[in-house]
Coordinates of C-alpha atoms and ligand atoms in Angstrom, one line a residue:
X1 CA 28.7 4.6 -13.7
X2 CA 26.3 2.0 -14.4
X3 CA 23.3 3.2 -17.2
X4 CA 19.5 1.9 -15.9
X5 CA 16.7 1.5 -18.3
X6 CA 13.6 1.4 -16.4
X7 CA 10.2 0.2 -18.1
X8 CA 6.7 0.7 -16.2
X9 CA 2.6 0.6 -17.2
X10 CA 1.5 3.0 -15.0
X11 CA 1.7 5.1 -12.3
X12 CA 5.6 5.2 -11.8
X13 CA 6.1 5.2 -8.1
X14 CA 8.6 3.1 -8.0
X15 CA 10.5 4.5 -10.9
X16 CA 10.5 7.6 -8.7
X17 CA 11.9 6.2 -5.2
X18 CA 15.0 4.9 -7.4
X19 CA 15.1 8.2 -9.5
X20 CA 15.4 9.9 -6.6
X21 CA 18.2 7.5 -5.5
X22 CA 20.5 7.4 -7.8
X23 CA 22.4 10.9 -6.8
X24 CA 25.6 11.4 -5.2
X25 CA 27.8 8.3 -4.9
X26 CA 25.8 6.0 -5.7
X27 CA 27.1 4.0 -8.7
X28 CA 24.4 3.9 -11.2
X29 CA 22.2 6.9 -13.2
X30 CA 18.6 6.4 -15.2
X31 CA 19.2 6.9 -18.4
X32 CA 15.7 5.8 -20.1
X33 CA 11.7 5.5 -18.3
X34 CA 10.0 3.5 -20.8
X35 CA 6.3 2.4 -21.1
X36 CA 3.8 0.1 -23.4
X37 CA 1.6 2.6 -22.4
X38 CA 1.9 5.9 -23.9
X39 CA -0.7 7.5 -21.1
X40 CA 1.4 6.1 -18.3
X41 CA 1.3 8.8 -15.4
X42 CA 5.0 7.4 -15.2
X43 CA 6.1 8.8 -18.4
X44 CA 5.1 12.3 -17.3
X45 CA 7.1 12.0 -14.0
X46 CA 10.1 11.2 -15.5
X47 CA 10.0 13.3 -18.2
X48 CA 9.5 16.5 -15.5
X49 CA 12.9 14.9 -14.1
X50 CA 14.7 15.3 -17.1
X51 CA 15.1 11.7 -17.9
X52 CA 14.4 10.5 -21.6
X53 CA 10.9 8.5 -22.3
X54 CA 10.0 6.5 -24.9
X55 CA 6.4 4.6 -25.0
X56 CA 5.5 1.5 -27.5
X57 CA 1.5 1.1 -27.2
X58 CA 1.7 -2.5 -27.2
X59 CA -2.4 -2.2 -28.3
X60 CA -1.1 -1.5 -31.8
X61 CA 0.7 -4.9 -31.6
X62 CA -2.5 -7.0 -30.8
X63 CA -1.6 -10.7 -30.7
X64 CA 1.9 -10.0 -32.1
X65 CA 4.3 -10.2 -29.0
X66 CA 7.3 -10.6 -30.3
X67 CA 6.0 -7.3 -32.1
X68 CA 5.8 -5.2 -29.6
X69 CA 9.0 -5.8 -28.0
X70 CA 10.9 -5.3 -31.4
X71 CA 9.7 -1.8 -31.1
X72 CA 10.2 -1.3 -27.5
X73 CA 13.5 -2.5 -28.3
X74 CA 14.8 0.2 -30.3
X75 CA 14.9 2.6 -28.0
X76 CA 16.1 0.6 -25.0
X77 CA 19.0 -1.0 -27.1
X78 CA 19.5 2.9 -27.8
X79 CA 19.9 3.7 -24.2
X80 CA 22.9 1.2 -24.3
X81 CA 21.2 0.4 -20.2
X82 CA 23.6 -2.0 -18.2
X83 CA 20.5 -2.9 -16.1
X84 CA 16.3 -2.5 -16.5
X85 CA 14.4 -2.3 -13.8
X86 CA 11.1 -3.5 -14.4
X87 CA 9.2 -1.1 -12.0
X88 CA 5.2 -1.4 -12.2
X89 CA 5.3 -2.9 -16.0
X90 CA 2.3 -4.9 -16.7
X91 CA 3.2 -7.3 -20.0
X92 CA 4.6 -10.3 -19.7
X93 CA 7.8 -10.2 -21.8
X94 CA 8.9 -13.8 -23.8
X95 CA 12.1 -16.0 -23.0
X96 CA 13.6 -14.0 -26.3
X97 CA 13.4 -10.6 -24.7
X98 CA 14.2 -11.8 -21.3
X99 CA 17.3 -13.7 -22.5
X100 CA 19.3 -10.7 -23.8
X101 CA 19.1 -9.1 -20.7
X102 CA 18.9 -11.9 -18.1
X103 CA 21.3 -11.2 -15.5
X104 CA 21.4 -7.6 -15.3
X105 CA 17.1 -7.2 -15.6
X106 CA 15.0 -7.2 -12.3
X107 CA 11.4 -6.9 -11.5
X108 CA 9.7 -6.3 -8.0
X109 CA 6.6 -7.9 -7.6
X110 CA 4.0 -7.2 -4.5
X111 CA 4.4 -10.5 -2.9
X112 CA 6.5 -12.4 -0.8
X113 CA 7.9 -14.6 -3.9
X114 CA 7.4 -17.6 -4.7
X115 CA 4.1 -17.3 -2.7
X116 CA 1.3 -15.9 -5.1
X117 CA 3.4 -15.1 -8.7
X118 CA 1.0 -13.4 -11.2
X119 CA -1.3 -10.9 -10.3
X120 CA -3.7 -10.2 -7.1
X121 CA -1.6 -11.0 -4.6
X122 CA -2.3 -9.0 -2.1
X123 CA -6.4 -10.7 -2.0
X124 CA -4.5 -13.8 -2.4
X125 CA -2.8 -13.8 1.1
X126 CA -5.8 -12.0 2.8
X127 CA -7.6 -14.9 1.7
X128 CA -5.2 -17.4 2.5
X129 CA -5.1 -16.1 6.2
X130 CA -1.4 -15.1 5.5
X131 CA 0.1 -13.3 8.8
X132 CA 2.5 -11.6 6.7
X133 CA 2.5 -10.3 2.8
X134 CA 5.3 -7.8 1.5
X135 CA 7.4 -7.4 -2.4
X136 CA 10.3 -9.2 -3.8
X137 CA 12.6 -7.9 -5.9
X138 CA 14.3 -10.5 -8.1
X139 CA 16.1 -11.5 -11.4
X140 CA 13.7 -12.0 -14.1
X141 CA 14.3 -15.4 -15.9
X142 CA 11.9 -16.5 -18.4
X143 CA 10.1 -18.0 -15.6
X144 CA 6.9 -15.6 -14.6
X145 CA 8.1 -13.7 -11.1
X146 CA 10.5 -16.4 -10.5
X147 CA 14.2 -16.1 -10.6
X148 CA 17.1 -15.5 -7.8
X149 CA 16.1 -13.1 -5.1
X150 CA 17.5 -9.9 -4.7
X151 CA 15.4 -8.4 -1.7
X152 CA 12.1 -8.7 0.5
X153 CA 10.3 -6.8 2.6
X154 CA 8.0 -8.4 5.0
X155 CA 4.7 -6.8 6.4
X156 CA 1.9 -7.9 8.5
X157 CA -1.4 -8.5 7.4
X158 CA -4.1 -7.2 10.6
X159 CA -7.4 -8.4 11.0
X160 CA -9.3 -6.0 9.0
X161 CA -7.1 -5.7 5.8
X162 CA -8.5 -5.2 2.6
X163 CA -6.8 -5.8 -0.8
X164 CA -6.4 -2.0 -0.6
X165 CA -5.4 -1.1 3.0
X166 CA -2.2 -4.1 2.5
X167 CA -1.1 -2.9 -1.1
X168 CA -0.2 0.5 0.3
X169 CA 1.5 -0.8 3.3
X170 CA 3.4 -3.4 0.8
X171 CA 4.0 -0.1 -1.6
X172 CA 5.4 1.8 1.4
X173 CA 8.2 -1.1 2.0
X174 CA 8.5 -1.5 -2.1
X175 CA 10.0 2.7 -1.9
X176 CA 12.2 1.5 0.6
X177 CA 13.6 -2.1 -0.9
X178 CA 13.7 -1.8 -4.7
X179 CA 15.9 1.8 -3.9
X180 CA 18.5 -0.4 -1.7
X181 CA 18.2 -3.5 -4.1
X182 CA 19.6 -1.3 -7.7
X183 CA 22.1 0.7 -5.1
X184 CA 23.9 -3.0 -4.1
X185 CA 23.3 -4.9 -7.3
X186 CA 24.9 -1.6 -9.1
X187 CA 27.8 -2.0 -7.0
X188 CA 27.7 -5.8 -7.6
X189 CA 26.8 -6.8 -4.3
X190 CA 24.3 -9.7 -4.9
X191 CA 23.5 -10.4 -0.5
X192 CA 19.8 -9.8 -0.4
X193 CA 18.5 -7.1 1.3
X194 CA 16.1 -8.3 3.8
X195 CA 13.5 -5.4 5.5
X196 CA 10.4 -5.9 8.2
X197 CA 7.9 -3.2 8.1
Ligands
GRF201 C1 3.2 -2.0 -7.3 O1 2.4 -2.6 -6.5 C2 4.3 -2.9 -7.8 O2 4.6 -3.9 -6.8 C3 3.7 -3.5 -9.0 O3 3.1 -2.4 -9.6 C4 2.5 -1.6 -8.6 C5 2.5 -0.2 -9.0 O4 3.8 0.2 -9.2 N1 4.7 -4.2 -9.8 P1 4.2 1.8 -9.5 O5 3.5 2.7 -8.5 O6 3.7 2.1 -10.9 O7 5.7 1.8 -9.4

């Protein structure tokens, strides 16, 4: 049984959808939620699930990366996790940090990658006149939402979108994709899931 570790800033949606996943057969169990934000709504939502939570405020690390993560990384190292999930985390982490888990650490990101890495995306392809938007999953490499592609899920973008109006139709497909992305990449099953919403 594969352990996940996942780490999130905020709200914890996504840590939810593959909470709520990993039951049954499938071949992988959360064993840690995690946050640099000890407010995150996330933290809360796991912790009502049973699952253990740890926070590192990375405010009390200000200008002191490498700081922050050493903290963060007692706990995580403790949860002895075969894979994180980066689910919703807002801090970039360094090549250091990324390097002892590259391989077996993913990230989704709300856009269809490499189109518009970093943040905003969804205003982004609105204003480029995109006809289609959607979330990546992929490996994290030390590269900023780069990495090898694990899943995407493809929406349109209709005439009167806002920013708004396509982030929750992109958040809708994200509950579906990063779910069926962990459940193969548990099972080591690297083909890429491919959805159109
Ligand atoms: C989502 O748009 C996700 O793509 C991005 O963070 C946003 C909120 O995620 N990475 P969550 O609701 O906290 O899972």
């Amino acid at each position: 049984m594969k352990r996940v570790a996942i780490l999130l800033s905020g709200g914890g949606s996504n840590m939810l959808r593959l909470v709520q996943d990993m039951t049954g057969d499938h071949p992988a169990r959360p064993v840690l939620v995690a946050s640099n934000d000890p407010q995150a709504a996330g933290l809360t939502r796991a912790a009502e699930l049973g699952i253990p939570t740890a926070a590192v405020d990375h405010r009390a690390f200000p200008r002191d990366r490498a700081g922050f993560e050493a903290a963060l990384l007692e706990p995580l190292l403790a949860a002895q996790p075969d894979i994180i999930c980066l689910a919703g985390f807002m801090r970039i982490l360094t090549p250091d940090f990324v390097a002892r888990f590259q391989g077996r650490m993913l990230n989704i990101h709300p856009s269809l990658l490499p189109k518009y890495p970093g943040l905003h995306t969804h205003a982004r392809a609105i204003e480029a006149g995109d006809a289609e938007a959607g979330a990546t999953v992929h490996l994290v490499t030390p590269v900023l939402d780069d990495g090898p592609l694990l899943g995407q899920a493809r929406v349109p973008v209709l005439p009167d979108d806002t920013a708004d109006s396509l982030a929750a139709r992109v958040l809708v497909q994200e509950h579906q994709l990063y779910p069926a992305v962990l459940r193969k990449f548990a099972a080591g099953d690297r083909i890429p899931v491919l959805l159109q919403g």
